[in-house]
Amino acid sequence: MQIRRRQFIAALAGTAATGALALPARSVLAGDSAGFTFDTVKDQAVQLAKQPYDGSSPPLPDSLKTLDYAHFRMIDYRSDQALWTDGGLFRIEMFHRGFQYDRKVTIHTIESGEVREIGYNPAMFDFGPNKFETNFDQDMGFAGFRLHFPLNRPDYYDEFAVFQGASYFRLIGRGEQYGLSGRGLAIDTASPQGEEFPAFTKFWIERPASDASTVVVYALLDSKSTTGAYRFELTPDTETRMRVEAVLYPRLDIRKLGMAPLTSMFLHGKLGNRPFSDLRPEVHDSDGLALHTGSGEWVWRPLMNPKVLRVSAFGDQSPKGFGLMQRETDFHQYEDVLEHYQRRPSLWVEPEGDWAKGAVELVEIPSDDEINDNMAAYWVPDTPVKAGVPVAFTYRATTLPGATPLPTIGRVVGTRSGPVAPVDAAKDDHKAALRFWLDFTGGDIPSLSDRLPVEAIVTVSTGKVDDIVCQKLDADVWRAAFTFTPDGKKDSEMRAFIKLRDRSLSETWTFRWTAE
């Protein structure tokens, strides 16, 4: 299966069958393969950092370079040529180069203490109805790979992880479809000098024991500013888990380092800031950023497709977690029989060790097409990144179904805003007072009688709030509603939560109102 890929908008400020094909593989030098460990990758990254950056790759023939996305999708790896079909729970399939995936990636396996480079052969691929010649030589190489596992049923090896393009990866759990992506690293995202996209250039996949349900992948990262060694430990399940260890070896000082970056798509939803003429009520892979701060507070920021670039920083110390979430899981919230956005996973990042002071940065980029990943979130450490000084960090990334009770207290499941009185959208100047509706559920909220004195606490940095109402909508949901009147065109940071007497019942909803 060729998954649908998106292009992240660079923001500026301003399957289980045994086949007969003999896969070409080359053993590396015995001295390199004996006792291969994470230190082996670190040593390569150290040596690479001493050399000038060379981002070149063997050129693609025009037939592959000029492919559009539709024709590129027609190139698929033959499932009967998957690696490791002779036993065990995991399979490996490769991606062909072409379209925007022009960089050659070297892929190795580690089996019985031997490291083997997987050689390219065009017979591994089905090129579909494409009409070009396919007699490419072995130097063609691959663009990435995907991992398969009997995730949903015992007789079929489902695709659950993809590494393809720059340092991007995707994960899904049981019953889910691909949505948002993770990345190995982000550098200077939404900065005036432009974003730098580090890339994984080599992979080593360690073959697990036949009954093991965890697989280990090593990767070498390279870019103008840094090299890096990565170790990924992946366990597919209802909630697929990945533990990431990374060590960076900077060639240059880095102005803004983004650790554990996530990217996603939000075209339109309940927030009516950019109405789209679309039969589908909502279109997004993620609908909000969730934060669990070092102090223990849970924070929710709904995503929006802005009219101009928006960058928000949530300062913290020793963060407990953050993630881009897809909380809305009802088909009727999307009405899309092809994309099934209700099946997209959330991805939750939990740092290991002390990540000290820094901020989770959220980047929201204007977009007119759902093909674009226009949302990004990552951790930016306060500590400057200096050339020659290694940076190490470890975290866990977990796919979560949208209905997961995270946090275990009350959580926001819907944010709506609009004029206090109905108005023709074509005549709405977006300067008058707005009515906000915030829907909360989870935790103790569903058990509360509508006779209890539940109240909403709303604060804004500028402007005025009045007519605050908190009421029970149905058996599970309470709604906080309020009217916000802006102070001219001044931005306003808004916060809200609901409480019962002196006890908070929910996470803190946050939102930035802007005139644009």
Coordinates of C-alpha atoms in Angstrom, one line a residue, residues 191-421:
S191 CA 12.3 31.7 11.3
P192 CA 13.3 34.6 9.0
Q193 CA 16.3 32.7 7.7
G194 CA 14.1 29.9 6.5
E195 CA 13.7 26.3 7.7
E196 CA 16.4 23.7 7.5
F197 CA 15.3 20.1 6.9
P198 CA 17.7 17.5 8.3
A199 CA 17.4 14.1 6.7
F200 CA 18.0 10.5 7.7
T201 CA 20.5 9.2 5.2
K202 CA 21.2 5.7 6.6
F203 CA 19.1 3.1 8.4
W204 CA 19.9 -0.1 10.2
I205 CA 17.0 -2.4 11.1
E206 CA 17.7 -5.1 13.7
R207 CA 15.9 -8.3 13.2
P208 CA 14.0 -9.3 16.4
A209 CA 13.6 -12.8 17.8
S210 CA 10.8 -14.8 16.0
D211 CA 8.3 -14.2 18.9
A212 CA 9.3 -10.6 19.7
S213 CA 6.8 -7.8 19.3
T214 CA 9.3 -4.9 19.4
V215 CA 11.7 -3.9 16.6
V216 CA 14.8 -1.6 16.8
V217 CA 15.8 0.8 14.0
Y218 CA 19.0 2.9 14.0
A219 CA 19.4 6.0 11.8
L220 CA 22.1 8.5 10.8
L221 CA 20.9 12.1 10.4
D222 CA 22.7 14.8 8.4
S223 CA 22.1 18.4 7.6
K224 CA 24.1 21.6 7.1
S225 CA 23.9 22.4 10.8
T226 CA 24.3 19.0 12.5
T227 CA 24.6 15.3 12.3
G228 CA 22.8 12.9 14.6
A229 CA 22.5 9.3 15.8
Y230 CA 19.1 7.9 16.5
R231 CA 17.7 4.7 18.0
F232 CA 14.0 3.9 17.6
E233 CA 12.4 1.1 19.5
L234 CA 8.9 0.4 18.0
T235 CA 6.2 -1.7 19.5
P236 CA 3.0 -1.9 17.4
D237 CA -0.3 -2.3 19.4
T238 CA -3.6 -0.6 20.0
E239 CA -1.4 2.3 21.1
T240 CA 1.8 1.9 19.1
R241 CA 4.8 3.0 21.1
M242 CA 8.1 4.3 20.0
R243 CA 11.0 5.2 22.2
V244 CA 13.5 7.6 20.7
E245 CA 17.1 8.1 21.7
A246 CA 19.0 10.9 19.9
V247 CA 22.4 12.4 20.1
L248 CA 23.2 15.5 17.9
Y249 CA 26.7 16.6 16.9
P250 CA 26.3 20.2 15.7
R251 CA 28.6 21.5 13.0
L252 CA 27.2 25.1 13.5
D253 CA 25.5 27.1 16.2
I254 CA 21.7 26.5 15.8
R255 CA 19.4 29.4 16.5
K256 CA 16.3 27.4 17.1
L257 CA 16.3 23.6 17.7
G258 CA 13.0 21.8 17.6
M259 CA 13.1 18.5 19.5
A260 CA 10.4 15.8 19.0
P261 CA 8.7 17.7 16.2
L262 CA 5.2 16.8 15.0
T263 CA 3.5 18.0 11.8
S264 CA -0.1 17.8 10.9
M265 CA -3.0 19.2 8.8
F266 CA -5.9 21.4 9.8
L267 CA -7.9 22.9 6.9
H268 CA -11.2 23.8 8.6
G269 CA -13.3 22.9 11.7
K270 CA -15.7 24.4 14.2
L271 CA -13.8 27.7 14.5
G272 CA -15.2 29.7 11.7
N273 CA -12.3 32.1 11.1
R274 CA -11.9 30.9 7.5
P275 CA -15.2 29.4 6.2
F276 CA -14.7 26.9 3.3
S277 CA -17.3 25.9 0.8
D278 CA -17.1 22.2 1.5
L279 CA -19.7 19.5 1.9
R280 CA -17.6 18.1 4.7
P281 CA -18.2 19.9 8.1
E282 CA -14.6 19.5 9.1
V283 CA -11.3 18.5 7.5
H284 CA -8.2 17.9 9.7
D285 CA -5.7 15.3 10.9
S286 CA -5.5 17.0 14.3
D287 CA -7.7 19.4 16.1
G288 CA -5.6 20.6 19.0
L289 CA -2.4 20.8 20.9
A290 CA -2.4 19.2 24.3
L291 CA 0.2 20.0 27.0
H292 CA 1.0 18.5 30.4
T293 CA 3.3 21.0 32.0
G294 CA 6.0 20.5 34.5
S295 CA 3.8 21.9 37.2
G296 CA 1.1 19.3 36.4
E297 CA -1.4 21.6 34.6
W298 CA -3.2 20.2 31.5
V299 CA -3.6 22.8 28.7
W300 CA -5.6 22.6 25.4
R301 CA -5.1 24.9 22.4
P302 CA -7.5 24.3 19.5
L303 CA -5.9 24.5 16.1
M304 CA -7.0 26.9 13.5
N305 CA -6.1 27.6 9.9
P306 CA -5.0 31.2 10.2
K307 CA -5.1 34.0 7.6
V308 CA -1.5 34.8 8.4
L309 CA 1.3 32.8 10.0
R310 CA 0.9 32.3 13.7
V311 CA 3.6 31.2 16.1
S312 CA 2.7 30.5 19.8
A313 CA 5.2 29.6 22.5
F314 CA 4.1 27.8 25.7
G315 CA 7.0 28.3 28.2
D316 CA 7.6 25.5 30.6
Q317 CA 10.2 23.7 32.7
S318 CA 10.6 19.9 32.8
P319 CA 7.5 19.3 30.6
K320 CA 5.7 16.0 31.2
G321 CA 4.2 15.7 27.7
F322 CA 2.7 17.3 24.6
G323 CA 1.0 16.2 21.5
L324 CA -1.1 17.0 18.4
M325 CA -4.4 15.4 19.1
Q326 CA -7.4 14.3 17.0
R327 CA -10.2 14.3 19.6
E328 CA -13.2 14.3 17.3
T329 CA -13.9 10.7 16.3
D330 CA -17.5 10.7 15.0
F331 CA -17.8 10.0 11.2
H332 CA -20.5 12.7 11.0
Q333 CA -18.1 15.4 12.1
Y334 CA -16.3 14.8 8.8
E335 CA -18.7 13.0 6.4
D336 CA -15.7 11.8 4.3
V337 CA -16.0 8.3 3.0
L338 CA -12.6 8.3 1.4
E339 CA -10.3 9.9 4.0
H340 CA -12.0 8.9 7.2
Y341 CA -10.5 11.6 9.3
Q342 CA -12.2 10.1 12.4
R343 CA -9.6 7.3 12.3
R344 CA -6.5 9.5 12.4
P345 CA -4.4 9.0 15.5
S346 CA -3.1 11.4 18.0
L347 CA 0.6 11.4 18.8
W348 CA 1.7 12.0 22.4
V349 CA 5.3 12.8 23.3
E350 CA 6.7 12.2 26.8
P351 CA 10.2 13.3 27.6
E352 CA 12.5 11.1 29.5
G353 CA 14.9 12.8 31.9
D354 CA 14.8 16.5 32.6
W355 CA 14.4 18.7 29.5
A356 CA 14.9 21.7 31.7
K357 CA 13.6 25.1 30.6
G358 CA 12.2 25.9 27.2
A359 CA 8.9 26.1 25.3
V360 CA 6.5 24.0 23.2
E361 CA 6.2 26.0 20.1
L362 CA 3.1 25.8 17.9
V363 CA 3.2 26.9 14.3
E364 CA 0.0 27.4 12.4
I365 CA 0.4 28.2 8.7
P366 CA -2.3 29.4 6.3
S367 CA -3.3 26.7 3.8
D368 CA -6.0 26.3 1.1
D369 CA -5.5 22.6 0.5
E370 CA -5.7 19.5 2.7
I371 CA -2.7 18.1 0.9
N372 CA -0.5 20.5 3.0
D373 CA 0.7 19.8 6.5
N374 CA 0.3 23.3 7.9
M375 CA 0.6 22.6 11.7
A376 CA 3.8 22.0 13.6
A377 CA 4.7 21.5 17.3
Y378 CA 8.0 20.8 19.0
W379 CA 10.1 21.6 22.1
V380 CA 12.6 24.4 21.9
P381 CA 15.2 24.3 24.7
D382 CA 16.4 27.6 26.3
T383 CA 20.0 26.3 26.4
P384 CA 21.8 27.5 23.2
V385 CA 23.0 24.9 20.8
K386 CA 26.7 25.5 20.1
A387 CA 28.9 23.9 17.4
G388 CA 30.9 21.0 18.6
V389 CA 28.8 20.5 21.8
P390 CA 26.7 17.3 21.6
V391 CA 23.0 17.4 22.5
A392 CA 21.3 14.3 23.7
F393 CA 17.6 13.7 24.4
T394 CA 15.2 10.8 24.8
Y395 CA 11.4 10.6 24.6
R396 CA 8.5 8.3 24.1
A397 CA 6.0 8.8 21.3
T398 CA 2.7 7.0 21.5
T399 CA -0.2 6.9 19.1
L400 CA -3.5 7.4 20.9
P401 CA -7.0 6.9 19.6
G402 CA -9.1 10.0 19.6
A403 CA -11.4 8.7 22.3
T404 CA -8.5 8.1 24.7
P405 CA -9.2 9.6 28.2
L406 CA -6.2 12.0 28.1
P407 CA -6.2 13.8 30.3
T408 CA -8.2 11.9 32.9
I409 CA -9.8 15.1 34.1
G410 CA -12.3 17.0 32.0
R411 CA -11.2 17.8 28.5
V412 CA -12.3 20.1 25.7
V413 CA -14.0 18.3 22.8
G414 CA -15.3 21.3 20.9
T415 CA -14.6 25.0 20.4
R416 CA -16.9 27.2 18.4
S417 CA -17.0 30.9 17.8
G418 CA -19.1 33.3 15.9
P419 CA -21.0 36.6 16.0
V420 CA -23.4 37.1 18.9
A421 CA -26.3 37.5 16.4

